CSV table of C-alpha atoms in Angstrom, one decimal:
chain,number,residue,atom,x,y,z
A,1318,UNK,CA,160.6,-44.9,-17.2
A,1319,UNK,CA,160.0,-42.0,-19.8
A,1320,UNK,CA,161.0,-43.7,-23.0
A,1321,UNK,CA,158.2,-42.6,-25.2
A,1322,UNK,CA,157.5,-42.7,-28.9
A,1323,UNK,CA,158.5,-39.1,-29.1
A,1324,UNK,CA,161.8,-39.8,-27.8
A,1325,UNK,CA,162.3,-42.7,-30.0
A,1326,UNK,CA,161.5,-40.4,-33.0
A,1327,UNK,CA,164.0,-37.9,-31.7
A,1328,UNK,CA,166.7,-40.5,-31.3
A,1329,UNK,CA,166.0,-41.8,-34.7
A,1330,UNK,CA,166.2,-38.4,-36.3
A,1331,UNK,CA,169.5,-37.8,-34.6
A,1332,UNK,CA,170.9,-41.2,-35.6
A,1333,UNK,CA,170.1,-40.7,-39.3
A,1334,UNK,CA,171.6,-37.2,-39.0
A,1335,UNK,CA,174.8,-38.8,-37.6
A,1336,UNK,CA,174.9,-41.3,-40.4
A,1337,UNK,CA,174.4,-38.7,-42.9
A,1338,UNK,CA,177.5,-36.6,-41.8
A,1339,UNK,CA,179.9,-39.5,-42.1
A,1340,UNK,CA,181.9,-38.1,-45.0
A,1341,UNK,CA,183.3,-40.8,-47.5
A,1342,UNK,CA,186.5,-39.1,-48.4
A,1343,UNK,CA,187.5,-37.4,-45.3
A,1344,UNK,CA,186.7,-39.9,-42.7
A,1345,UNK,CA,185.4,-43.3,-43.7
A,1346,UNK,CA,188.3,-44.0,-45.9
A,1347,UNK,CA,190.8,-43.7,-43.1
A,1348,UNK,CA,188.9,-46.1,-41.0
A,1349,UNK,CA,188.5,-48.6,-43.9
A,1350,UNK,CA,184.9,-48.3,-44.5
A,1351,UNK,CA,185.0,-46.5,-47.8
A,1352,UNK,CA,182.6,-47.6,-50.6
A,1353,UNK,CA,185.5,-48.7,-52.9
A,1354,UNK,CA,187.7,-50.5,-50.5
A,1355,UNK,CA,187.7,-54.1,-51.4
A,1356,UNK,CA,184.3,-55.4,-50.3
A,1357,UNK,CA,185.1,-58.9,-51.4
A,1358,UNK,CA,184.8,-61.3,-54.3
A,1359,UNK,CA,181.8,-61.4,-56.6
A,1360,UNK,CA,180.5,-64.8,-55.7
A,1361,UNK,CA,181.0,-65.0,-52.0
A,1362,UNK,CA,178.9,-63.9,-49.2
A,1363,UNK,CA,179.4,-60.2,-48.2
A,1364,UNK,CA,180.6,-60.1,-44.6
A,1365,UNK,CA,179.3,-57.9,-41.9
A,1366,UNK,CA,181.7,-55.1,-42.6
A,1367,UNK,CA,180.6,-55.0,-46.1
A,1368,UNK,CA,176.9,-55.1,-45.2
A,1369,UNK,CA,177.5,-52.1,-42.8
A,1370,UNK,CA,179.4,-50.2,-45.4
A,1371,UNK,CA,176.6,-50.7,-47.9
A,1372,UNK,CA,174.0,-49.8,-45.3
A,1373,UNK,CA,175.9,-46.5,-44.5
A,1374,UNK,CA,176.2,-45.7,-48.1
A,1375,UNK,CA,172.6,-46.4,-48.9
A,1376,UNK,CA,171.2,-44.5,-45.9
A,1377,UNK,CA,173.2,-41.6,-47.0
A,1378,UNK,CA,172.0,-41.6,-50.5
A,1379,UNK,CA,168.4,-42.2,-49.7
A,1380,UNK,CA,168.0,-39.9,-46.7
A,1381,UNK,CA,169.8,-36.9,-48.0
A,1382,UNK,CA,166.8,-35.0,-49.4
A,1383,UNK,CA,164.2,-36.1,-46.9
A,1384,UNK,CA,166.5,-35.2,-44.0
A,1385,UNK,CA,166.7,-31.6,-45.1
A,1386,UNK,CA,162.9,-31.4,-45.1
A,1387,UNK,CA,162.5,-33.2,-41.8
A,1388,UNK,CA,165.3,-31.2,-40.1
A,1389,UNK,CA,163.8,-27.9,-41.2
A,1390,UNK,CA,160.4,-28.9,-39.9
A,1391,UNK,CA,161.8,-30.0,-36.7
A,1392,UNK,CA,163.7,-26.8,-36.3
A,1393,UNK,CA,160.7,-24.6,-37.0
A,1394,UNK,CA,158.6,-26.7,-34.6
A,1395,UNK,CA,161.2,-26.6,-31.8
A,1396,UNK,CA,161.6,-22.9,-32.3
A,1397,UNK,CA,157.9,-22.4,-32.0
A,1398,UNK,CA,157.0,-24.8,-29.3
A,1399,UNK,CA,160.2,-25.3,-27.4
B,552,UNK,CA,127.2,-24.0,-65.5
B,553,UNK,CA,123.5,-24.3,-66.1
B,554,UNK,CA,123.6,-27.9,-64.9
B,555,UNK,CA,124.6,-28.5,-61.4
B,556,UNK,CA,127.5,-31.0,-61.0
B,557,UNK,CA,126.0,-34.1,-59.3
B,558,UNK,CA,128.5,-33.9,-56.5
B,559,UNK,CA,127.1,-30.7,-55.5
B,560,UNK,CA,123.4,-31.1,-55.6
B,561,UNK,CA,121.7,-29.8,-52.5
B,562,UNK,CA,124.7,-29.4,-50.2
B,563,UNK,CA,122.7,-27.2,-48.0
B,564,UNK,CA,119.6,-29.3,-48.0
B,565,UNK,CA,120.8,-32.7,-47.8
B,566,UNK,CA,123.7,-31.9,-45.5
B,567,UNK,CA,126.7,-33.9,-45.9
B,568,UNK,CA,126.9,-34.2,-49.7
B,569,UNK,CA,130.3,-34.8,-51.3
B,570,UNK,CA,133.1,-32.4,-50.5
B,571,UNK,CA,134.4,-30.0,-53.1
B,572,UNK,CA,138.1,-30.4,-52.0
B,573,UNK,CA,139.7,-33.7,-51.4
B,574,UNK,CA,140.3,-34.6,-47.7
B,575,UNK,CA,137.5,-32.3,-46.3
B,576,UNK,CA,134.4,-33.9,-44.9
B,577,UNK,CA,131.2,-32.2,-44.3
B,578,UNK,CA,129.8,-33.0,-40.8
B,579,UNK,CA,126.5,-31.4,-41.4
B,580,UNK,CA,124.8,-28.8,-43.7
B,581,UNK,CA,126.9,-25.7,-44.0
B,582,UNK,CA,125.4,-22.7,-42.3
B,583,UNK,CA,123.4,-20.6,-44.7
B,584,UNK,CA,123.3,-16.9,-43.6
B,585,UNK,CA,121.0,-14.7,-45.6
B,586,UNK,CA,123.2,-11.6,-46.4
B,587,UNK,CA,125.7,-13.8,-48.2
B,588,UNK,CA,125.2,-15.6,-51.4
B,589,UNK,CA,124.3,-19.3,-51.1
B,590,UNK,CA,127.4,-21.5,-50.6
B,591,UNK,CA,127.2,-23.3,-53.7
B,592,UNK,CA,127.0,-20.4,-56.1
B,593,UNK,CA,130.8,-20.1,-56.6
B,594,UNK,CA,130.9,-23.7,-57.8
B,595,UNK,CA,129.0,-22.8,-60.8
B,596,UNK,CA,131.7,-20.9,-62.3
B,597,UNK,CA,133.5,-22.7,-65.1
B,598,UNK,CA,137.0,-22.4,-63.5
B,599,UNK,CA,135.8,-24.1,-60.4
B,600,UNK,CA,134.6,-27.1,-62.3
B,601,UNK,CA,138.0,-27.5,-63.7
B,602,UNK,CA,139.4,-27.1,-60.2
B,603,UNK,CA,137.0,-29.8,-58.9
B,604,UNK,CA,137.9,-32.2,-61.6
B,605,UNK,CA,141.7,-31.6,-61.0
B,606,UNK,CA,141.2,-32.0,-57.2
B,607,UNK,CA,139.3,-35.2,-57.5
B,608,UNK,CA,141.9,-36.6,-59.9
B,609,UNK,CA,144.7,-35.5,-57.5
B,610,UNK,CA,142.8,-37.3,-54.7
B,611,UNK,CA,142.4,-40.5,-56.4
B,612,UNK,CA,146.2,-40.3,-57.5
B,613,UNK,CA,147.2,-39.6,-54.0
B,614,UNK,CA,145.1,-42.5,-52.7
B,615,UNK,CA,146.8,-44.8,-55.3
B,616,UNK,CA,150.2,-43.8,-54.3
B,617,UNK,CA,149.6,-44.2,-50.7
B,618,UNK,CA,147.9,-47.6,-51.1
B,619,UNK,CA,150.8,-48.8,-53.2
B,620,UNK,CA,153.5,-47.7,-50.8
B,621,UNK,CA,151.6,-48.8,-47.8
B,622,UNK,CA,151.1,-52.1,-49.5
B,623,UNK,CA,154.8,-52.4,-50.0
B,624,UNK,CA,155.6,-52.0,-46.2
B,625,UNK,CA,152.7,-53.3,-44.4
B,626,UNK,CA,150.8,-55.7,-46.6
B,627,UNK,CA,147.3,-54.8,-45.5
B,628,UNK,CA,145.6,-57.5,-47.5
B,629,UNK,CA,147.4,-60.2,-45.5
B,630,UNK,CA,146.6,-58.6,-42.2
B,631,UNK,CA,143.2,-60.2,-42.0
B,632,UNK,CA,144.8,-63.6,-42.0
B,633,UNK,CA,146.6,-62.9,-38.7
B,634,UNK,CA,143.3,-62.0,-37.1
B,635,UNK,CA,141.4,-65.0,-38.1
B,636,UNK,CA,141.4,-66.9,-34.8
B,637,UNK,CA,139.0,-68.9,-32.8
B,638,UNK,CA,138.7,-69.7,-29.2
B,639,UNK,CA,140.2,-73.1,-29.5
B,640,UNK,CA,143.3,-71.7,-31.2
B,641,UNK,CA,143.6,-69.1,-28.6
B,642,UNK,CA,143.3,-71.6,-25.8
B,643,UNK,CA,145.9,-73.9,-27.2
B,644,UNK,CA,148.1,-71.1,-28.1
B,645,UNK,CA,148.0,-69.5,-24.7
B,646,UNK,CA,148.8,-73.0,-23.1
B,647,UNK,CA,151.7,-73.2,-25.5
B,648,UNK,CA,153.0,-69.9,-24.6
B,649,UNK,CA,153.0,-70.7,-20.9
B,650,UNK,CA,154.2,-74.2,-21.0
B,651,UNK,CA,156.0,-75.0,-24.2
B,652,UNK,CA,157.7,-78.1,-23.1
B,653,UNK,CA,155.3,-80.7,-24.3
B,654,UNK,CA,154.8,-79.4,-27.9
B,655,UNK,CA,155.8,-82.0,-30.4
B,656,UNK,CA,155.3,-80.6,-33.8
B,657,UNK,CA,156.9,-77.2,-34.4
B,658,UNK,CA,156.7,-75.2,-37.5
B,659,UNK,CA,153.7,-74.4,-39.8
B,660,UNK,CA,152.6,-77.4,-41.5
B,661,UNK,CA,152.2,-76.3,-45.1
B,662,UNK,CA,153.9,-73.5,-46.9
B,663,UNK,CA,151.9,-71.1,-49.1
B,664,UNK,CA,152.2,-67.6,-50.6
B,665,UNK,CA,149.5,-66.4,-48.2
B,666,UNK,CA,150.0,-66.7,-44.5
B,667,UNK,CA,148.2,-69.6,-42.9
B,668,UNK,CA,145.1,-68.5,-41.0
B,669,UNK,CA,145.8,-69.6,-37.4
B,670,UNK,CA,142.5,-71.4,-37.3
B,671,UNK,CA,144.0,-74.3,-39.0
B,672,UNK,CA,147.4,-74.6,-37.4
B,673,UNK,CA,148.5,-74.0,-33.8
B,674,UNK,CA,152.0,-73.1,-34.9
B,675,UNK,CA,150.8,-70.3,-37.1
B,676,UNK,CA,151.6,-66.7,-35.9
B,677,UNK,CA,148.7,-64.4,-35.2
B,678,UNK,CA,148.3,-60.9,-34.2
B,679,UNK,CA,145.2,-61.2,-32.1
B,680,UNK,CA,147.0,-62.5,-29.0
B,681,UNK,CA,149.8,-60.0,-29.0
B,682,UNK,CA,147.4,-57.1,-29.3
B,683,UNK,CA,145.1,-58.2,-26.5
B,684,UNK,CA,148.2,-59.1,-24.5
B,685,UNK,CA,149.8,-55.7,-25.0
B,686,UNK,CA,146.5,-53.9,-23.8
B,687,UNK,CA,146.3,-56.1,-20.8
B,688,UNK,CA,149.9,-55.5,-20.0
B,689,UNK,CA,149.4,-51.8,-19.9
B,690,UNK,CA,146.3,-52.4,-17.6
B,691,UNK,CA,148.3,-54.7,-15.3
B,692,UNK,CA,151.2,-52.3,-15.2
B,693,UNK,CA,148.8,-49.5,-14.3
B,694,UNK,CA,147.2,-51.7,-11.7
B,695,UNK,CA,150.6,-52.3,-10.1
B,696,UNK,CA,151.3,-48.6,-10.1
B,697,UNK,CA,147.9,-48.0,-8.5
B,698,UNK,CA,148.6,-50.3,-5.6
B,699,UNK,CA,151.6,-48.4,-4.9
B,700,UNK,CA,149.7,-45.0,-5.2
B,701,UNK,CA,151.7,-43.9,-8.1
B,702,UNK,CA,148.9,-44.0,-10.8
B,703,UNK,CA,147.7,-41.0,-12.6
B,704,UNK,CA,145.6,-41.0,-16.0
B,705,UNK,CA,148.6,-39.6,-17.8
B,706,UNK,CA,150.6,-42.5,-16.8
B,707,UNK,CA,148.4,-44.9,-18.9
B,708,UNK,CA,149.4,-43.1,-22.0
B,709,UNK,CA,153.1,-43.0,-20.9
B,710,UNK,CA,153.1,-46.7,-20.3
B,711,UNK,CA,151.5,-47.5,-23.6
B,712,UNK,CA,153.8,-45.3,-25.5
B,713,UNK,CA,156.8,-46.6,-23.7
B,714,UNK,CA,155.8,-50.3,-24.3
B,715,UNK,CA,155.2,-49.5,-28.0
B,716,UNK,CA,158.6,-47.8,-28.3
B,717,UNK,CA,160.4,-50.8,-26.9
B,718,UNK,CA,158.5,-53.0,-29.2
B,719,UNK,CA,159.5,-51.0,-32.3
B,720,UNK,CA,163.2,-51.0,-31.1
B,721,UNK,CA,163.2,-54.7,-30.6
B,722,UNK,CA,161.8,-55.4,-34.0
B,723,UNK,CA,164.3,-53.0,-35.6
B,724,UNK,CA,167.1,-54.6,-33.8
B,725,UNK,CA,166.1,-57.9,-35.2
B,726,UNK,CA,165.7,-56.5,-38.6
B,727,UNK,CA,169.0,-54.9,-38.5
B,728,UNK,CA,170.7,-58.1,-37.3
B,729,UNK,CA,169.0,-60.1,-40.0
B,730,UNK,CA,170.1,-57.8,-42.7
B,731,UNK,CA,173.7,-57.7,-41.3
B,732,UNK,CA,174.2,-61.4,-41.4
B,733,UNK,CA,172.5,-61.8,-44.8
B,734,UNK,CA,170.2,-64.5,-43.8
B,735,UNK,CA,167.7,-65.7,-46.3
B,736,UNK,CA,164.6,-66.0,-44.4
B,737,UNK,CA,160.8,-66.3,-44.9
B,738,UNK,CA,160.2,-64.1,-41.8
B,739,UNK,CA,158.3,-61.1,-42.6
B,740,UNK,CA,158.0,-57.9,-40.5
B,741,UNK,CA,154.6,-58.7,-39.4
B,742,UNK,CA,155.8,-62.2,-38.1
B,743,UNK,CA,158.6,-60.4,-36.1
B,744,UNK,CA,156.0,-58.2,-34.6
B,745,UNK,CA,153.8,-61.1,-33.7
B,746,UNK,CA,156.6,-63.0,-32.0
B,747,UNK,CA,157.8,-59.9,-30.2
B,748,UNK,CA,154.2,-59.3,-29.0
B,749,UNK,CA,153.9,-62.9,-27.6
B,750,UNK,CA,156.1,-62.0,-24.8
B,751,UNK,CA,153.6,-59.8,-23.2
B,752,UNK,CA,151.6,-62.9,-22.3
B,753,UNK,CA,154.4,-64.1,-20.0
B,754,UNK,CA,154.9,-60.6,-18.8
B,755,UNK,CA,151.6,-60.6,-17.3
B,756,UNK,CA,151.4,-64.1,-16.0
B,757,UNK,CA,154.6,-64.1,-14.1
B,758,UNK,CA,153.7,-61.0,-11.8
B,759,UNK,CA,150.4,-62.6,-11.1
B,760,UNK,CA,152.0,-65.8,-10.0
B,761,UNK,CA,154.9,-64.3,-8.2
B,762,UNK,CA,155.2,-62.9,-4.7
B,763,UNK,CA,153.0,-60.3,-6.1
B,764,UNK,CA,153.9,-56.9,-6.2
B,765,UNK,CA,150.9,-56.2,-8.5
B,766,UNK,CA,148.5,-56.8,-5.6
B,767,UNK,CA,150.8,-55.2,-3.1
B,768,UNK,CA,150.5,-58.4,-1.0
B,769,UNK,CA,151.3,-62.0,-1.4
B,770,UNK,CA,148.7,-64.0,-3.4
B,771,UNK,CA,149.2,-67.3,-1.6
B,772,UNK,CA,150.4,-66.0,1.7
B,773,UNK,CA,154.1,-66.5,1.3
B,774,UNK,CA,156.7,-64.0,2.3
B,775,UNK,CA,155.8,-60.4,2.1
B,776,UNK,CA,157.2,-58.3,-0.8
B,777,UNK,CA,159.8,-55.5,-0.1
B,778,UNK,CA,158.1,-52.1,0.2
B,779,UNK,CA,159.8,-50.3,-2.6
B,780,UNK,CA,159.2,-52.7,-5.5
B,781,UNK,CA,157.8,-52.0,-8.9
B,782,UNK,CA,156.6,-54.5,-11.5
């Protein structure tokens, strides 16, 4: 069972990269998960879809710059050490 | 500088005086070889004193930032409450974990801003039992591997890292679910870690009580285990 911390880190990096490439206009809007698509009334509880949409949008905003750095470091390390 | 900076007095004699740059510690006196100038002479230049002051201010700033951010994610000041246990509590809690059916009063008895030290309330979560149980689980799993002749010293580290990775995944899954259903809860991340860690206690007790694959043979003389089992 080789599920190590290192593979967890790899998986996390890949998942965050995957979330970062979900483009708002070209893709999410057609699915119905765009950021301006009727999230719901002001006073009511946001549903799960609204929470997911918010999560995707915030992950994309926050992780954009650190992802560049982490990806570059990962590429260099993998090139050097295989 | 005519006056040596107090940080740099006698670094060669006393050995292990304060470091010039942040983050570098001296393990012993720096080697002094005769053709070269003594190591502290470059520190008497005026520019280096500026560099020293700048470096130490950077170090204290960096430490402040790290402390503040670390405190935001893992409240280190509260960690000590989770380790404030005594043997009576541990005994009762282990009994509760193995046999929870007789317990009458659930839920911590009084709410405060600081977490309740487990010494005062059996229901309070603690980090001592999960940490011990985690290490014991790794040892029991390695023992089980050893009785099947599959053990090697690397597998210890592999088991530990694997178990830790699953623990992190579980805590992240619970956190994600809590966020998605917008539950207003008092549960902190550390509480989630403690509750996830309690399962290691049961994880060790059951193989020991079972038709035991840990020992490679039945503990109480019942039906023999199949030969290709793993814990």
